[in-house]
Amino acid sequence: METGPNPNYVRIELIDDPAAIAEFGFEANCEGDDLICRRCGDAKLSIAAILVVPAGGHARWALCAKCLLEMP
């Protein structure tokens, strides 16, 4: 019996395309923000993926490869 969307789940999108990551980085720089890993904060590491949460204004979290692989 289906009752509709489960309120305990949040839809996310994982963006790992280098061109899309570069575009997000450009947008962040235009807004005066640096695209650094939101988990470890190491500005020297390259961004491997971006998690986008569409609900609540399209929140974005950049992740380096190390932090991405450590996520459950």
PDB file of N, CA and C in Angstrom:
ATOM      1  N   MET A   1       0.840  -1.173   0.000  1.00  0.00           N
ATOM      2  CA  MET A   1       0.000   0.000   0.000  1.00  0.00           C
ATOM      3  C   MET A   1       0.890   1.243   0.000  1.00  0.00           C
ATOM      4  N   GLU A   2       0.838   2.020  -1.040  1.00  0.00           N
ATOM      5  CA  GLU A   2       1.643   3.244  -1.191  1.00  0.00           C
ATOM      6  C   GLU A   2       0.878   4.431  -0.624  1.00  0.00           C
ATOM      7  N   THR A   3       1.530   5.187   0.255  1.00  0.00           N
ATOM      8  CA  THR A   3       0.856   6.326   0.883  1.00  0.00           C
ATOM      9  C   THR A   3       1.464   7.659   0.492  1.00  0.00           C
ATOM     10  N   GLY A   4       2.411   7.683  -0.430  1.00  0.00           N
ATOM     11  CA  GLY A   4       3.033   8.931  -0.834  1.00  0.00           C
ATOM     12  C   GLY A   4       4.492   8.974  -0.419  1.00  0.00           C
ATOM     13  N   PRO A   5       5.149  10.111  -0.619  1.00  0.00           N
ATOM     14  CA  PRO A   5       6.571  10.227  -0.299  1.00  0.00           C
ATOM     15  C   PRO A   5       6.813  10.049   1.195  1.00  0.00           C
ATOM     16  N   ASN A   6       7.896   9.367   1.500  1.00  0.00           N
ATOM     17  CA  ASN A   6       8.283   9.163   2.886  1.00  0.00           C
ATOM     18  C   ASN A   6       8.955  10.427   3.409  1.00  0.00           C
ATOM     19  N   PRO A   7       8.436  11.029   4.472  1.00  0.00           N
ATOM     20  CA  PRO A   7       9.019  12.277   4.982  1.00  0.00           C
ATOM     21  C   PRO A   7      10.395  12.087   5.617  1.00  0.00           C
ATOM     22  N   ASN A   8      10.834  10.842   5.802  1.00  0.00           N
ATOM     23  CA  ASN A   8      12.141  10.586   6.399  1.00  0.00           C
ATOM     24  C   ASN A   8      13.272  10.589   5.378  1.00  0.00           C
ATOM     25  N   TYR A   9      12.946  10.708   4.094  1.00  0.00           N
ATOM     26  CA  TYR A   9      13.957  10.703   3.047  1.00  0.00           C
ATOM     27  C   TYR A   9      14.083  12.081   2.421  1.00  0.00           C
ATOM     28  N   VAL A  10      15.319  12.425   2.065  1.00  0.00           N
ATOM     29  CA  VAL A  10      15.599  13.670   1.375  1.00  0.00           C
ATOM     30  C   VAL A  10      16.229  13.310   0.037  1.00  0.00           C
ATOM     31  N   ARG A  11      15.710  13.868  -1.026  1.00  0.00           N
ATOM     32  CA  ARG A  11      16.262  13.613  -2.358  1.00  0.00           C
ATOM     33  C   ARG A  11      17.527  14.437  -2.534  1.00  0.00           C
ATOM     34  N   ILE A  12      18.606  13.772  -2.958  1.00  0.00           N
ATOM     35  CA  ILE A  12      19.859  14.469  -3.244  1.00  0.00           C
ATOM     36  C   ILE A  12      20.329  14.078  -4.636  1.00  0.00           C
ATOM     37  N   GLU A  13      21.217  14.885  -5.170  1.00  0.00           N
ATOM     38  CA  GLU A  13      21.819  14.595  -6.468  1.00  0.00           C
ATOM     39  C   GLU A  13      23.325  14.685  -6.293  1.00  0.00           C
ATOM     40  N   LEU A  14      24.037  13.683  -6.772  1.00  0.00           N
ATOM     41  CA  LEU A  14      25.488  13.683  -6.727  1.00  0.00           C
ATOM     42  C   LEU A  14      26.002  14.080  -8.097  1.00  0.00           C
ATOM     43  N   ILE A  15      26.733  15.162  -8.151  1.00  0.00           N
ATOM     44  CA  ILE A  15      27.301  15.645  -9.409  1.00  0.00           C
ATOM     45  C   ILE A  15      28.793  15.350  -9.389  1.00  0.00           C
ATOM     46  N   ASP A  16      29.229  14.511 -10.332  1.00  0.00           N
ATOM     47  CA  ASP A  16      30.652  14.164 -10.393  1.00  0.00           C
ATOM     48  C   ASP A  16      31.262  14.449 -11.764  1.00  0.00           C
ATOM     49  N   ASP A  17      30.527  15.144 -12.598  1.00  0.00           N
ATOM     50  CA  ASP A  17      31.011  15.522 -13.926  1.00  0.00           C
ATOM     51  C   ASP A  17      31.957  16.727 -13.780  1.00  0.00           C
ATOM     52  N   PRO A  18      33.207  16.609 -14.257  1.00  0.00           N
ATOM     53  CA  PRO A  18      34.169  17.707 -14.103  1.00  0.00           C
ATOM     54  C   PRO A  18      33.690  19.052 -14.665  1.00  0.00           C
ATOM     55  N   ALA A  19      32.988  19.036 -15.791  1.00  0.00           N
ATOM     56  CA  ALA A  19      32.495  20.287 -16.376  1.00  0.00           C
ATOM     57  C   ALA A  19      31.439  20.929 -15.474  1.00  0.00           C
ATOM     58  N   ALA A  20      30.551  20.120 -14.904  1.00  0.00           N
ATOM     59  CA  ALA A  20      29.522  20.650 -14.001  1.00  0.00           C
ATOM     60  C   ALA A  20      30.150  21.174 -12.712  1.00  0.00           C
ATOM     61  N   ILE A  21      31.176  20.472 -12.202  1.00  0.00           N
ATOM     62  CA  ILE A  21      31.878  20.940 -10.999  1.00  0.00           C
ATOM     63  C   ILE A  21      32.555  22.277 -11.280  1.00  0.00           C
ATOM     64  N   ALA A  22      33.164  22.402 -12.449  1.00  0.00           N
ATOM     65  CA  ALA A  22      33.805  23.669 -12.823  1.00  0.00           C
ATOM     66  C   ALA A  22      32.782  24.794 -12.891  1.00  0.00           C
ATOM     67  N   GLU A  23      31.595  24.497 -13.406  1.00  0.00           N
ATOM     68  CA  GLU A  23      30.537  25.504 -13.479  1.00  0.00           C
ATOM     69  C   GLU A  23      30.093  25.938 -12.079  1.00  0.00           C
ATOM     70  N   PHE A  24      29.924  24.960 -11.173  1.00  0.00           N
ATOM     71  CA  PHE A  24      29.581  25.301  -9.788  1.00  0.00           C
ATOM     72  C   PHE A  24      30.687  26.139  -9.152  1.00  0.00           C
ATOM     73  N   GLY A  25      31.943  25.809  -9.451  1.00  0.00           N
ATOM     74  CA  GLY A  25      33.070  26.576  -8.917  1.00  0.00           C
ATOM     75  C   GLY A  25      33.064  28.003  -9.420  1.00  0.00           C
ATOM     76  N   PHE A  26      32.748  28.188 -10.700  1.00  0.00           N
ATOM     77  CA  PHE A  26      32.674  29.521 -11.279  1.00  0.00           C
ATOM     78  C   PHE A  26      31.568  30.330 -10.612  1.00  0.00           C
ATOM     79  N   GLU A  27      30.384  29.694 -10.440  1.00  0.00           N
ATOM     80  CA  GLU A  27      29.271  30.376  -9.772  1.00  0.00           C
ATOM     81  C   GLU A  27      29.634  30.763  -8.344  1.00  0.00           C
ATOM     82  N   ALA A  28      30.317  29.858  -7.638  1.00  0.00           N
ATOM     83  CA  ALA A  28      30.719  30.144  -6.258  1.00  0.00           C
ATOM     84  C   ALA A  28      31.681  31.317  -6.217  1.00  0.00           C
ATOM     85  N   ASN A  29      32.653  31.353  -7.149  1.00  0.00           N
ATOM     86  CA  ASN A  29      33.609  32.465  -7.189  1.00  0.00           C
ATOM     87  C   ASN A  29      32.914  33.781  -7.487  1.00  0.00           C
ATOM     88  N   CYS A  30      31.910  33.764  -8.359  1.00  0.00           N
ATOM     89  CA  CYS A  30      31.155  34.976  -8.675  1.00  0.00           C
ATOM     90  C   CYS A  30      30.397  35.490  -7.451  1.00  0.00           C
ATOM     91  N   GLU A  31      30.016  34.573  -6.571  1.00  0.00           N
ATOM     92  CA  GLU A  31      29.304  34.950  -5.355  1.00  0.00           C
ATOM     93  C   GLU A  31      30.259  35.249  -4.208  1.00  0.00           C
ATOM     94  N   GLY A  32      31.572  35.245  -4.482  1.00  0.00           N
ATOM     95  CA  GLY A  32      32.566  35.546  -3.462  1.00  0.00           C
ATOM     96  C   GLY A  32      32.860  34.390  -2.527  1.00  0.00           C
ATOM     97  N   ASP A  33      32.594  33.176  -2.971  1.00  0.00           N
ATOM     98  CA  ASP A  33      32.802  31.996  -2.141  1.00  0.00           C
ATOM     99  C   ASP A  33      33.815  31.087  -2.821  1.00  0.00           C
ATOM    100  N   ASP A  34      34.617  30.382  -2.038  1.00  0.00           N
ATOM    101  CA  ASP A  34      35.548  29.403  -2.585  1.00  0.00           C
ATOM    102  C   ASP A  34      34.903  28.033  -2.566  1.00  0.00           C
ATOM    103  N   LEU A  35      35.157  27.242  -3.580  1.00  0.00           N
ATOM    104  CA  LEU A  35      34.624  25.887  -3.642  1.00  0.00           C
ATOM    105  C   LEU A  35      35.643  24.960  -2.991  1.00  0.00           C
ATOM    106  N   ILE A  36      35.476  24.735  -1.686  1.00  0.00           N
ATOM    107  CA  ILE A  36      36.357  23.833  -0.941  1.00  0.00           C
ATOM    108  C   ILE A  36      35.497  22.743  -0.306  1.00  0.00           C
ATOM    109  N   CYS A  37      36.145  21.668   0.072  1.00  0.00           N
ATOM    110  CA  CYS A  37      35.437  20.540   0.665  1.00  0.00           C
ATOM    111  C   CYS A  37      34.730  20.984   1.941  1.00  0.00           C
ATOM    112  N   ARG A  38      33.430  20.750   2.003  1.00  0.00           N
ATOM    113  CA  ARG A  38      32.637  21.154   3.158  1.00  0.00           C
ATOM    114  C   ARG A  38      32.820  20.211   4.341  1.00  0.00           C
ATOM    115  N   ARG A  39      33.423  19.040   4.086  1.00  0.00           N
ATOM    116  CA  ARG A  39      33.591  18.064   5.168  1.00  0.00           C
ATOM    117  C   ARG A  39      34.915  18.264   5.894  1.00  0.00           C
ATOM    118  N   CYS A  40      36.021  18.354   5.154  1.00  0.00           N
ATOM    119  CA  CYS A  40      37.333  18.490   5.800  1.00  0.00           C
ATOM    120  C   CYS A  40      37.857  19.923   5.760  1.00  0.00           C
ATOM    121  N   GLY A  41      37.376  20.734   4.815  1.00  0.00           N
ATOM    122  CA  GLY A  41      37.785  22.134   4.734  1.00  0.00           C
ATOM    123  C   GLY A  41      39.164  22.369   4.152  1.00  0.00           C
ATOM    124  N   ASP A  42      39.790  21.356   3.603  1.00  0.00           N
ATOM    125  CA  ASP A  42      41.130  21.493   3.038  1.00  0.00           C
ATOM    126  C   ASP A  42      41.041  22.154   1.668  1.00  0.00           C
ATOM    127  N   ALA A  43      41.494  23.398   1.578  1.00  0.00           N
ATOM    128  CA  ALA A  43      41.397  24.168   0.343  1.00  0.00           C
ATOM    129  C   ALA A  43      42.384  23.693  -0.719  1.00  0.00           C
ATOM    130  N   LYS A  44      43.371  22.867  -0.344  1.00  0.00           N
ATOM    131  CA  LYS A  44      44.365  22.393  -1.304  1.00  0.00           C
ATOM    132  C   LYS A  44      43.884  21.194  -2.115  1.00  0.00           C
ATOM    133  N   LEU A  45      42.830  20.525  -1.655  1.00  0.00           N
ATOM    134  CA  LEU A  45      42.350  19.328  -2.339  1.00  0.00           C
ATOM    135  C   LEU A  45      41.349  19.695  -3.429  1.00  0.00           C
ATOM    136  N   SER A  46      41.411  18.954  -4.524  1.00  0.00           N
ATOM    137  CA  SER A  46      40.465  19.166  -5.629  1.00  0.00           C
ATOM    138  C   SER A  46      39.093  18.614  -5.258  1.00  0.00           C
ATOM    139  N   ILE A  47      38.072  19.238  -5.793  1.00  0.00           N
ATOM    140  CA  ILE A  47      36.707  18.797  -5.551  1.00  0.00           C
ATOM    141  C   ILE A  47      36.385  17.640  -6.488  1.00  0.00           C
ATOM    142  N   ALA A  48      35.902  16.522  -5.930  1.00  0.00           N
ATOM    143  CA  ALA A  48      35.586  15.334  -6.712  1.00  0.00           C
ATOM    144  C   ALA A  48      34.103  15.239  -7.032  1.00  0.00           C
ATOM    145  N   ALA A  49      33.255  15.824  -6.180  1.00  0.00           N
ATOM    146  CA  ALA A  49      31.813  15.738  -6.395  1.00  0.00           C
ATOM    147  C   ALA A  49      31.118  16.827  -5.599  1.00  0.00           C
ATOM    148  N   ILE A  50      29.886  17.093  -5.989  1.00  0.00           N
ATOM    149  CA  ILE A  50      29.055  18.060  -5.282  1.00  0.00           C
ATOM    150  C   ILE A  50      27.727  17.386  -4.988  1.00  0.00           C
ATOM    151  N   LEU A  51      27.316  17.434  -3.730  1.00  0.00           N
ATOM    152  CA  LEU A  51      25.996  16.949  -3.339  1.00  0.00           C
ATOM    153  C   LEU A  51      25.046  18.124  -3.388  1.00  0.00           C
ATOM    154  N   VAL A  52      23.941  17.952  -4.087  1.00  0.00           N
ATOM    155  CA  VAL A  52      22.937  19.008  -4.199  1.00  0.00           C
ATOM    156  C   VAL A  52      21.662  18.507  -3.533  1.00  0.00           C
ATOM    157  N   VAL A  53      21.135  19.315  -2.626  1.00  0.00           N
ATOM    158  CA  VAL A  53      19.868  19.007  -1.956  1.00  0.00           C
ATOM    159  C   VAL A  53      18.847  20.008  -2.480  1.00  0.00           C
ATOM    160  N   PRO A  54      17.966  19.576  -3.399  1.00  0.00           N
ATOM    161  CA  PRO A  54      17.019  20.502  -4.023  1.00  0.00           C
ATOM    162  C   PRO A  54      16.052  21.160  -3.054  1.00  0.00           C
ATOM    163  N   ALA A  55      15.649  20.450  -2.011  1.00  0.00           N
ATOM    164  CA  ALA A  55      14.699  21.020  -1.044  1.00  0.00           C
ATOM    165  C   ALA A  55      15.370  22.148  -0.266  1.00  0.00           C
ATOM    166  N   GLY A  56      14.631  23.189  -0.007  1.00  0.00           N
ATOM    167  CA  GLY A  56      15.149  24.276   0.817  1.00  0.00           C
ATOM    168  C   GLY A  56      16.158  25.167   0.130  1.00  0.00           C
ATOM    169  N   GLY A  57      16.035  25.393  -1.160  1.00  0.00           N
ATOM    170  CA  GLY A  57      16.888  26.367  -1.830  1.00  0.00           C
ATOM    171  C   GLY A  57      18.118  25.817  -2.505  1.00  0.00           C
ATOM    172  N   HIS A  58      18.157  24.554  -2.819  1.00  0.00           N
ATOM    173  CA  HIS A  58      19.264  23.954  -3.554  1.00  0.00           C
ATOM    174  C   HIS A  58      20.598  24.090  -2.820  1.00  0.00           C
ATOM    175  N   ALA A  59      20.665  23.612  -1.595  1.00  0.00           N
ATOM    176  CA  ALA A  59      21.919  23.623  -0.848  1.00  0.00           C
ATOM    177  C   ALA A  59      22.939  22.740  -1.565  1.00  0.00           C
ATOM    178  N   ARG A  60      24.203  23.146  -1.529  1.00  0.00           N
ATOM    179  CA  ARG A  60      25.270  22.407  -2.197  1.00  0.00           C
ATOM    180  C   ARG A  60      26.430  22.182  -1.242  1.00  0.00           C
ATOM    181  N   TRP A  61      26.996  20.969  -1.307  1.00  0.00           N
ATOM    182  CA  TRP A  61      28.175  20.658  -0.514  1.00  0.00           C
ATOM    183  C   TRP A  61      29.221  20.074  -1.430  1.00  0.00           C
ATOM    184  N   ALA A  62      30.367  20.745  -1.520  1.00  0.00           N
ATOM    185  CA  ALA A  62      31.489  20.243  -2.306  1.00  0.00           C
ATOM    186  C   ALA A  62      32.253  19.236  -1.451  1.00  0.00           C
ATOM    187  N   LEU A  63      32.742  18.174  -2.101  1.00  0.00           N
ATOM    188  CA  LEU A  63      33.474  17.128  -1.393  1.00  0.00           C
ATOM    189  C   LEU A  63      34.735  16.756  -2.169  1.00  0.00           C
ATOM    190  N   CYS A  64      35.844  16.606  -1.439  1.00  0.00           N
ATOM    191  CA  CYS A  64      37.071  16.114  -2.064  1.00  0.00           C
ATOM    192  C   CYS A  64      36.926  14.594  -2.215  1.00  0.00           C
ATOM    193  N   ALA A  65      37.828  13.974  -2.964  1.00  0.00           N
ATOM    194  CA  ALA A  65      37.737  12.530  -3.211  1.00  0.00           C
ATOM    195  C   ALA A  65      37.852  11.731  -1.916  1.00  0.00           C
ATOM    196  N   LYS A  66      38.748  12.130  -1.014  1.00  0.00           N
ATOM    197  CA  LYS A  66      38.941  11.412   0.240  1.00  0.00           C
ATOM    198  C   LYS A  66      37.648  11.416   1.060  1.00  0.00           C
ATOM    199  N   CYS A  67      37.036  12.571   1.216  1.00  0.00           N
ATOM    200  CA  CYS A  67      35.812  12.669   2.006  1.00  0.00           C
ATOM    201  C   CYS A  67      34.639  11.970   1.316  1.00  0.00           C
ATOM    202  N   LEU A  68      34.598  12.038  -0.005  1.00  0.00           N
ATOM    203  CA  LEU A  68      33.536  11.360  -0.745  1.00  0.00           C
ATOM    204  C   LEU A  68      33.588   9.852  -0.512  1.00  0.00           C
ATOM    205  N   LEU A  69      34.802   9.285  -0.541  1.00  0.00           N
ATOM    206  CA  LEU A  69      34.954   7.852  -0.341  1.00  0.00           C
ATOM    207  C   LEU A  69      34.695   7.429   1.103  1.00  0.00           C
ATOM    208  N   GLU A  70      34.833   8.338   2.057  1.00  0.00           N
ATOM    209  CA  GLU A  70      34.590   8.015   3.463  1.00  0.00           C
ATOM    210  C   GLU A  70      33.124   8.085   3.848  1.00  0.00           C
ATOM    211  N   MET A  71      32.308   8.657   2.995  1.00  0.00           N
ATOM    212  CA  MET A  71      30.883   8.781   3.328  1.00  0.00           C
ATOM    213  C   MET A  71      30.205   7.425   3.252  1.00  0.00           C
ATOM    214  N   PRO A  72      29.217   7.205   4.126  1.00  0.00           N
ATOM    215  CA  PRO A  72      28.523   5.910   4.123  1.00  0.00           C
ATOM    216  C   PRO A  72      27.678   5.711   2.882  1.00  0.00           C
TER     217      PRO A  72
END
